[in-house]
Tab-separated table of C-alpha atoms in Angstrom:
chain	number	residue	atom	x	y	z
B	1	UNK	CA	0.102	0.017	0.492
B	2	UNK	CA	1.301	3.242	-0.827
B	3	UNK	CA	-0.164	5.861	0.965
B	4	UNK	CA	1.394	9.676	0.430
B	5	UNK	CA	2.098	11.655	3.469
B	6	UNK	CA	0.629	14.594	4.024
B	7	UNK	CA	1.849	17.448	3.274
B	8	UNK	CA	5.880	18.107	2.302
B	9	UNK	CA	5.001	17.379	-1.372
B	10	UNK	CA	5.575	14.401	-3.023
B	11	UNK	CA	6.538	11.455	-0.694
B	12	UNK	CA	8.991	9.027	-1.784
B	13	UNK	CA	8.314	6.476	-3.959
B	14	UNK	CA	9.712	2.735	-4.036
B	15	UNK	CA	12.114	2.795	-7.212
B	16	UNK	CA	10.092	0.316	-9.844
B	17	UNK	CA	14.430	-1.993	-9.898
B	18	UNK	CA	14.146	-1.589	-6.355
B	19	UNK	CA	13.826	-5.466	-6.287
B	20	UNK	CA	16.714	-5.856	-9.226
B	21	UNK	CA	18.904	-3.419	-6.060
B	22	UNK	CA	17.934	-6.022	-3.881
B	23	UNK	CA	18.369	-9.020	-5.352
B	24	UNK	CA	22.122	-7.911	-6.387
B	25	UNK	CA	23.142	-6.750	-2.717
B	26	UNK	CA	21.397	-10.434	-1.694
B	27	UNK	CA	23.631	-11.811	-4.165
B	28	UNK	CA	27.132	-9.996	-2.042
B	29	UNK	CA	25.460	-11.425	0.897
B	30	UNK	CA	25.001	-14.963	-0.115
B	31	UNK	CA	29.508	-15.139	-0.894
B	32	UNK	CA	29.787	-13.996	2.546
B	33	UNK	CA	28.070	-16.410	4.101
B	34	UNK	CA	29.704	-19.286	1.613
B	35	UNK	CA	33.460	-17.344	2.661
B	36	UNK	CA	32.242	-17.091	6.294
B	37	UNK	CA	31.447	-20.877	6.241
B	38	UNK	CA	34.414	-22.572	3.864
B	39	UNK	CA	36.815	-20.057	6.581
B	40	UNK	CA	35.417	-21.105	9.668
B	41	UNK	CA	35.259	-24.957	9.307
B	42	UNK	CA	38.150	-25.277	6.815
B	43	UNK	CA	40.337	-23.492	9.926
B	44	UNK	CA	39.272	-26.171	12.548
B	45	UNK	CA	39.516	-29.070	9.920
B	46	UNK	CA	43.220	-27.702	9.678
B	47	UNK	CA	43.296	-27.828	12.961
B	48	UNK	CA	42.010	-30.834	13.491
B	49	UNK	CA	44.762	-32.251	10.856
B	50	UNK	CA	47.423	-31.069	12.702
B	51	UNK	CA	46.116	-32.285	15.867
B	52	UNK	CA	45.400	-36.122	14.398
B	53	UNK	CA	48.255	-35.914	11.579
B	54	UNK	CA	45.702	-36.369	9.002
B	55	UNK	CA	45.536	-33.788	5.618
B	56	UNK	CA	41.763	-34.152	4.626
B	57	UNK	CA	40.038	-32.997	6.701
B	58	UNK	CA	40.882	-29.544	6.317
B	59	UNK	CA	39.074	-30.218	2.350
B	60	UNK	CA	36.167	-32.126	4.049
B	61	UNK	CA	35.341	-28.837	6.968
B	62	UNK	CA	35.417	-26.387	3.410
B	63	UNK	CA	33.073	-28.643	2.154
B	64	UNK	CA	30.868	-28.993	5.754
B	65	UNK	CA	31.042	-25.051	5.787
B	66	UNK	CA	30.013	-24.826	2.308
B	67	UNK	CA	27.232	-27.395	2.840
B	68	UNK	CA	26.201	-25.161	6.510
B	69	UNK	CA	25.506	-21.755	4.370
B	70	UNK	CA	23.931	-23.239	2.057
B	71	UNK	CA	21.760	-24.262	4.555
B	72	UNK	CA	21.660	-20.224	6.370
B	73	UNK	CA	21.178	-18.993	2.786
B	74	UNK	CA	18.280	-21.490	2.567
B	75	UNK	CA	16.637	-20.363	6.183
B	76	UNK	CA	17.476	-16.987	5.628
B	77	UNK	CA	16.382	-15.932	2.291
B	78	UNK	CA	14.055	-18.907	0.195
B	79	UNK	CA	13.120	-20.732	3.225
B	80	UNK	CA	9.214	-21.046	5.165
B	81	UNK	CA	10.729	-18.662	7.955
B	82	UNK	CA	12.075	-16.050	4.869
B	83	UNK	CA	10.346	-13.862	3.191
B	84	UNK	CA	12.269	-14.263	-0.325
B	85	UNK	CA	14.791	-11.849	-1.025
B	86	UNK	CA	13.363	-9.051	0.619
B	87	UNK	CA	13.606	-10.044	4.185
B	88	UNK	CA	14.965	-7.389	6.812
B	89	UNK	CA	13.252	-4.877	3.914
B	90	UNK	CA	9.667	-5.935	4.234
B	91	UNK	CA	10.259	-6.579	7.865
B	92	UNK	CA	11.702	-2.980	8.566
B	93	UNK	CA	9.052	-0.811	6.317
B	94	UNK	CA	5.680	-2.639	4.917
B	95	UNK	CA	4.902	0.963	3.019
B	96	UNK	CA	7.957	-0.262	0.704
B	97	UNK	CA	7.367	-4.285	0.913
B	98	UNK	CA	7.215	-4.732	-2.479
B	99	UNK	CA	3.617	-5.956	-4.346
B	100	UNK	CA	2.403	-7.605	-7.168
B	101	UNK	CA	1.232	-5.824	-9.705
B	102	UNK	CA	-2.082	-4.972	-11.000
B	103	UNK	CA	-2.704	-6.050	-14.142
B	104	UNK	CA	-3.417	-2.550	-15.260
B	105	UNK	CA	0.115	-1.642	-14.324
B	106	UNK	CA	1.831	-4.753	-16.194
B	107	UNK	CA	0.672	-2.685	-19.687
W	1	UNK	CA	60.529	9.740	-16.674
W	2	UNK	CA	59.184	6.231	-14.629
W	3	UNK	CA	62.809	4.368	-12.927
W	4	UNK	CA	61.112	1.362	-15.093
W	5	UNK	CA	62.620	3.167	-18.708
W	6	UNK	CA	65.659	4.640	-16.538
W	7	UNK	CA	66.277	1.645	-14.976
W	8	UNK	CA	68.185	-0.230	-18.069
W	9	UNK	CA	67.221	-2.555	-20.282
W	10	UNK	CA	65.027	-5.645	-18.673
W	11	UNK	CA	61.455	-4.083	-18.495
W	12	UNK	CA	60.293	-4.737	-14.905
W	13	UNK	CA	56.276	-5.518	-14.177
W	14	UNK	CA	54.531	-3.286	-12.166
W	15	UNK	CA	54.035	-4.057	-9.188
W	16	UNK	CA	53.182	-3.278	-5.065
W	17	UNK	CA	55.740	-0.895	-5.873
W	18	UNK	CA	54.415	1.294	-8.044
W	19	UNK	CA	51.528	2.263	-5.596
W	20	UNK	CA	53.718	3.286	-2.863
W	21	UNK	CA	54.732	7.025	-3.871
W	22	UNK	CA	55.901	9.314	-0.484
W	23	UNK	CA	55.839	13.220	-1.612
W	24	UNK	CA	57.032	14.809	1.707
W	25	UNK	CA	59.202	12.381	4.290
W	26	UNK	CA	59.281	8.990	3.764
W	27	UNK	CA	58.653	5.363	5.994
W	28	UNK	CA	55.633	5.156	8.474
W	29	UNK	CA	54.805	9.133	8.898
W	30	UNK	CA	55.090	10.354	5.136
W	31	UNK	CA	52.690	12.212	3.154
W	32	UNK	CA	51.661	10.150	0.429
W	33	UNK	CA	50.239	10.441	-3.047
W	34	UNK	CA	46.850	9.202	-1.475
W	35	UNK	CA	46.620	11.175	1.558
W	36	UNK	CA	47.046	14.540	-0.967
W	37	UNK	CA	44.025	12.990	-3.514
W	38	UNK	CA	41.975	12.830	0.111
W	39	UNK	CA	42.200	15.786	1.057
W	40	UNK	CA	41.713	17.611	-2.420
W	41	UNK	CA	38.543	15.043	-2.274
W	42	UNK	CA	37.451	16.641	0.680
W	43	UNK	CA	37.769	19.578	-0.598
W	44	UNK	CA	36.306	19.205	-3.511
W	45	UNK	CA	32.784	17.720	-2.464
W	46	UNK	CA	32.885	19.879	0.263
W	47	UNK	CA	33.031	23.009	-1.570
W	48	UNK	CA	30.685	21.593	-4.627
W	49	UNK	CA	28.091	20.503	-2.596
W	50	UNK	CA	27.705	24.126	-0.153
W	51	UNK	CA	27.753	25.382	-3.550
W	52	UNK	CA	25.034	23.690	-5.452
W	53	UNK	CA	22.849	23.202	-1.742
W	54	UNK	CA	23.534	27.241	-1.057
W	55	UNK	CA	22.379	28.196	-4.725
W	56	UNK	CA	19.276	25.698	-5.593
W	57	UNK	CA	16.683	26.892	-8.348
W	58	UNK	CA	13.480	26.162	-9.080
W	59	UNK	CA	14.573	25.522	-12.633
W	60	UNK	CA	17.861	23.250	-12.092
W	61	UNK	CA	21.159	24.430	-14.053
W	62	UNK	CA	23.748	21.565	-15.069
W	63	UNK	CA	25.241	21.797	-12.383
W	64	UNK	CA	22.478	21.147	-10.188
W	65	UNK	CA	21.554	18.865	-12.504
W	66	UNK	CA	23.738	16.497	-12.266
W	67	UNK	CA	24.343	17.486	-8.478
W	68	UNK	CA	20.264	16.317	-8.021
W	69	UNK	CA	21.113	12.976	-10.971
W	70	UNK	CA	23.467	12.457	-8.030
W	71	UNK	CA	21.560	13.077	-4.224
W	72	UNK	CA	18.633	11.426	-5.819
W	73	UNK	CA	20.366	7.643	-6.678
W	74	UNK	CA	21.000	8.178	-3.366
W	75	UNK	CA	17.852	9.144	-1.956
W	76	UNK	CA	15.867	6.485	-4.520
W	77	UNK	CA	17.376	3.664	-5.356
W	78	UNK	CA	19.961	3.601	-2.306
W	79	UNK	CA	17.761	5.045	0.716
W	80	UNK	CA	14.281	4.363	0.534
W	81	UNK	CA	14.918	1.043	-1.941
W	82	UNK	CA	16.425	-0.413	1.117
W	83	UNK	CA	15.765	1.400	4.346
W	84	UNK	CA	12.137	2.162	3.534
W	85	UNK	CA	10.354	5.714	2.845
W	86	UNK	CA	9.675	6.234	6.657
W	87	UNK	CA	13.118	5.814	8.254
W	88	UNK	CA	15.698	6.451	5.795
W	89	UNK	CA	16.319	9.944	6.459
W	90	UNK	CA	18.356	9.615	9.266
W	91	UNK	CA	20.970	7.924	7.613
W	92	UNK	CA	20.606	9.766	4.141
W	93	UNK	CA	23.336	11.914	5.121
W	94	UNK	CA	26.094	9.568	5.640
W	95	UNK	CA	24.939	7.089	2.976
W	96	UNK	CA	25.609	9.979	0.464
W	97	UNK	CA	29.015	11.099	2.054
W	98	UNK	CA	30.238	7.683	1.320
W	99	UNK	CA	29.032	8.023	-1.977
W	100	UNK	CA	30.868	10.531	-3.359
W	101	UNK	CA	34.011	10.069	-1.394
W	102	UNK	CA	34.376	6.405	-2.470
W	103	UNK	CA	33.555	8.156	-6.154
W	104	UNK	CA	35.329	11.085	-6.262
W	105	UNK	CA	38.362	8.973	-5.387
W	106	UNK	CA	37.566	6.128	-7.798
W	107	UNK	CA	37.327	8.374	-10.174
W	108	UNK	CA	40.909	9.977	-9.369
W	109	UNK	CA	42.172	7.515	-11.580
W	110	UNK	CA	41.603	7.929	-14.601
W	111	UNK	CA	41.736	12.265	-13.902
W	112	UNK	CA	45.105	13.490	-15.576
W	113	UNK	CA	47.847	14.177	-14.113
W	114	UNK	CA	46.000	13.450	-10.479
W	115	UNK	CA	45.654	9.825	-11.091
W	116	UNK	CA	45.742	7.959	-8.351
W	117	UNK	CA	42.543	5.694	-7.010
W	118	UNK	CA	42.775	6.071	-2.873
W	119	UNK	CA	41.081	3.076	-2.260
W	120	UNK	CA	44.161	1.434	-4.087
W	121	UNK	CA	46.213	1.799	-0.533
W	122	UNK	CA	44.201	-0.039	1.494
W	123	UNK	CA	44.100	1.976	4.423
W	124	UNK	CA	42.013	3.434	3.253
W	125	UNK	CA	39.174	1.319	2.134
W	126	UNK	CA	40.048	-0.166	5.869
W	127	UNK	CA	39.569	3.398	7.126
W	128	UNK	CA	35.738	3.611	5.312
W	129	UNK	CA	34.664	0.391	6.696
W	130	UNK	CA	35.376	0.679	9.754
W	131	UNK	CA	33.127	3.645	9.837
W	132	UNK	CA	30.236	1.321	8.790
W	133	UNK	CA	31.282	-1.438	10.720
W	134	UNK	CA	30.898	0.303	13.825
W	135	UNK	CA	27.451	2.784	11.757
W	136	UNK	CA	25.076	-0.716	11.564
W	137	UNK	CA	26.161	-2.465	14.879
W	138	UNK	CA	25.775	0.792	16.193
W	139	UNK	CA	21.891	1.345	15.143
W	140	UNK	CA	21.517	-2.628	16.478
W	141	UNK	CA	22.130	-2.434	19.559
W	142	UNK	CA	20.665	1.263	20.094
W	143	UNK	CA	17.087	-0.053	18.266
W	144	UNK	CA	17.264	-3.926	20.033
W	145	UNK	CA	19.937	-3.363	22.930
W	146	UNK	CA	22.995	-5.535	23.479
W	147	UNK	CA	21.167	-9.475	24.147
W	148	UNK	CA	18.104	-8.102	21.822
W	149	UNK	CA	20.674	-7.724	19.110
W	150	UNK	CA	23.026	-10.823	19.472
W	151	UNK	CA	20.266	-12.737	20.069
W	152	UNK	CA	18.226	-11.366	16.566
W	153	UNK	CA	21.364	-12.383	14.664
W	154	UNK	CA	20.004	-15.960	14.912
W	155	UNK	CA	18.116	-16.600	12.275
W	156	UNK	CA	14.132	-18.429	13.284
W	157	UNK	CA	13.862	-22.499	12.763
W	158	UNK	CA	16.795	-23.940	12.980
W	159	UNK	CA	16.926	-27.545	14.811
W	160	UNK	CA	18.956	-27.106	18.708
W	161	UNK	CA	21.570	-29.081	16.808
W	162	UNK	CA	22.333	-26.926	14.275
W	163	UNK	CA	21.582	-23.945	16.624
W	164	UNK	CA	25.303	-22.911	17.620
W	165	UNK	CA	27.131	-23.731	14.539
W	166	UNK	CA	25.178	-21.544	12.527
W	167	UNK	CA	25.569	-18.708	15.587
W	168	UNK	CA	29.079	-19.550	14.808
W	169	UNK	CA	28.842	-18.866	11.349
W	170	UNK	CA	26.487	-15.889	11.975
W	171	UNK	CA	28.506	-13.747	14.024
W	172	UNK	CA	31.614	-14.631	11.404
W	173	UNK	CA	29.797	-12.987	8.874
W	174	UNK	CA	28.885	-9.949	10.691
W	175	UNK	CA	32.059	-9.093	12.454
W	176	UNK	CA	34.521	-10.401	9.908
W	177	UNK	CA	32.762	-12.313	6.408
W	178	UNK	CA	31.199	-8.534	5.876
W	179	UNK	CA	33.415	-6.198	7.249
W	180	UNK	CA	36.497	-7.841	5.179
W	181	UNK	CA	34.198	-8.426	1.910
W	182	UNK	CA	33.854	-4.769	1.845
W	183	UNK	CA	36.936	-3.310	2.275
W	184	UNK	CA	38.362	-6.284	0.581
W	185	UNK	CA	36.340	-5.837	-2.834
W	186	UNK	CA	37.003	-2.099	-3.312
W	187	UNK	CA	40.264	-2.131	-1.818
W	188	UNK	CA	40.698	-5.066	-4.951
W	189	UNK	CA	39.094	-3.854	-7.491
W	190	UNK	CA	41.114	-0.054	-7.654
W	191	UNK	CA	44.071	-2.208	-7.526
W	192	UNK	CA	43.699	-4.387	-9.873
W	193	UNK	CA	42.635	-1.493	-12.754
W	194	UNK	CA	45.164	1.089	-12.187
W	195	UNK	CA	47.919	-1.932	-12.103
W	196	UNK	CA	46.137	-3.438	-15.534
W	197	UNK	CA	46.898	0.461	-16.899
W	198	UNK	CA	49.998	0.861	-15.830
W	199	UNK	CA	50.916	-2.333	-17.509
W	200	UNK	CA	49.795	-1.331	-20.603
W	201	UNK	CA	51.366	2.342	-20.043
W	202	UNK	CA	54.545	1.411	-18.662
W	203	UNK	CA	54.451	-0.992	-21.348
W	204	UNK	CA	53.877	0.936	-24.384
W	205	UNK	CA	56.603	3.613	-23.056
W	206	UNK	CA	59.364	0.670	-22.610
W	207	UNK	CA	58.111	-0.654	-26.476
W	208	UNK	CA	58.042	2.672	-28.501
W	209	UNK	CA	61.715	3.940	-26.394
W	210	UNK	CA	64.193	0.422	-25.895
W	211	UNK	CA	61.976	-1.735	-28.524
W	212	UNK	CA	64.522	-3.948	-29.821
W	213	UNK	CA	63.197	-2.976	-33.471
W	214	UNK	CA	61.500	-1.043	-35.721
W	215	UNK	CA	58.293	-3.544	-35.719
W	216	UNK	CA	58.578	-3.841	-32.425
W	217	UNK	CA	57.539	0.190	-31.905
W	218	UNK	CA	55.353	0.557	-33.969
W	219	UNK	CA	53.332	-2.396	-31.945
W	220	UNK	CA	53.216	-0.166	-28.451
W	221	UNK	CA	50.047	2.201	-30.395
W	222	UNK	CA	48.179	-1.164	-29.761
W	223	UNK	CA	49.340	-0.935	-26.387
W	224	UNK	CA	48.607	2.894	-25.456
W	225	UNK	CA	45.418	2.202	-27.374
W	226	UNK	CA	44.109	-0.419	-24.453
W	227	UNK	CA	45.686	2.007	-22.342
W	228	UNK	CA	42.863	3.787	-23.090
W	229	UNK	CA	40.499	2.166	-24.120
W	230	UNK	CA	41.008	0.132	-20.097
W	231	UNK	CA	40.462	3.222	-19.260
W	232	UNK	CA	37.060	3.982	-20.017
W	233	UNK	CA	36.228	0.745	-18.630
W	234	UNK	CA	37.951	1.997	-15.179
W	235	UNK	CA	35.728	4.832	-15.217
W	236	UNK	CA	33.180	2.196	-15.287
W	237	UNK	CA	34.693	0.280	-12.591
W	238	UNK	CA	34.726	3.255	-10.384
W	239	UNK	CA	31.359	3.958	-10.359
W	240	UNK	CA	30.112	0.285	-10.326
W	241	UNK	CA	31.934	-0.063	-7.195
W	242	UNK	CA	31.185	3.362	-5.619
W	243	UNK	CA	27.724	2.700	-5.850
W	244	UNK	CA	28.036	-1.080	-4.127
W	245	UNK	CA	29.649	0.450	-1.196
W	246	UNK	CA	26.800	1.816	-0.859
W	247	UNK	CA	24.460	-0.394	-1.463
W	248	UNK	CA	25.949	-2.776	1.236
W	249	UNK	CA	26.627	-0.099	3.604
W	250	UNK	CA	22.584	0.736	3.236
W	251	UNK	CA	21.944	-2.973	3.295
W	252	UNK	CA	23.760	-3.408	6.552
W	253	UNK	CA	21.878	-0.520	8.398
W	254	UNK	CA	18.928	-1.940	6.708
W	255	UNK	CA	19.057	-5.269	8.411
W	256	UNK	CA	20.774	-3.576	12.292
W	257	UNK	CA	16.903	-1.670	12.328
W	258	UNK	CA	15.286	-4.926	10.773
W	259	UNK	CA	12.857	-6.575	13.632
W	260	UNK	CA	13.576	-9.916	15.424
W	261	UNK	CA	13.329	-12.892	13.331
């Protein structure tokens, strides 16, 4: 729902490309999660390798970290608990929540 | 002339040493070229924006049109789209300042005679990122309290068994990976871009002045041309990196403002 505020001339309108901007930043955030996962579990694997004298745990750790990252990304951006790619935003401001376009606007 | 040419016969590829350019003094307390560029950019942005703001007219002139274009981009495509129409106002000055600061200092890499993107020195990128880092955590903590903020980092609906793992990864992402990637992305893009320009222009210079035969000297034209083409490509990257920097800053602020998940 976009209701113009009282006074102050023009009410801020949400840019039609907003979803594209949000998707672009989500892409960077997804990358950040992958880096975190791979770095954290890779490091734990490397420590375990040094402790046990093995050499495969660092690789296993990186893979496990990536898997966990996939899980978090799913929870945050895709799964039932999320609200789509705009998850944090729709909670911030219901006025700027992306709405589906009506048939008239499609034309 | 550049030390690469004076050094002698062999061509020395440009490297990290080319980015250390002390102008006054040397060592840790030297005043370097990027320091001067940043100082100039602050003066430039301050003077231009204050003059624009003071002489606002209903029918904008060319300068006002350009200034309003930048302002509108940050206000509409970044602040409102991410933080929302109700809450974006307190954060707009910070976002606009960051955008102009990064944009002008990046473009300095393509401006003749200045030709140095300040953020190709990582210290400058880290300083700017620290501002963003402190800001978004402070906003989150002020809004939800220290305990509430740290509890809010945990996404909902995670099985109890996975909670410690997921939480550790969230902490790492919010406190290390986010600032690290924000600083590195800007620094690495500026550093790599400027290095490419150095390779083509120094390579052309070397081929022209030290080419073993006339054919190589003629080939330097191609290298010069590439230096020019890549400069225009760099301008695109310089703009894009400034945009991405504020885009992510706005996202982090919006994330800190979001209610409990």
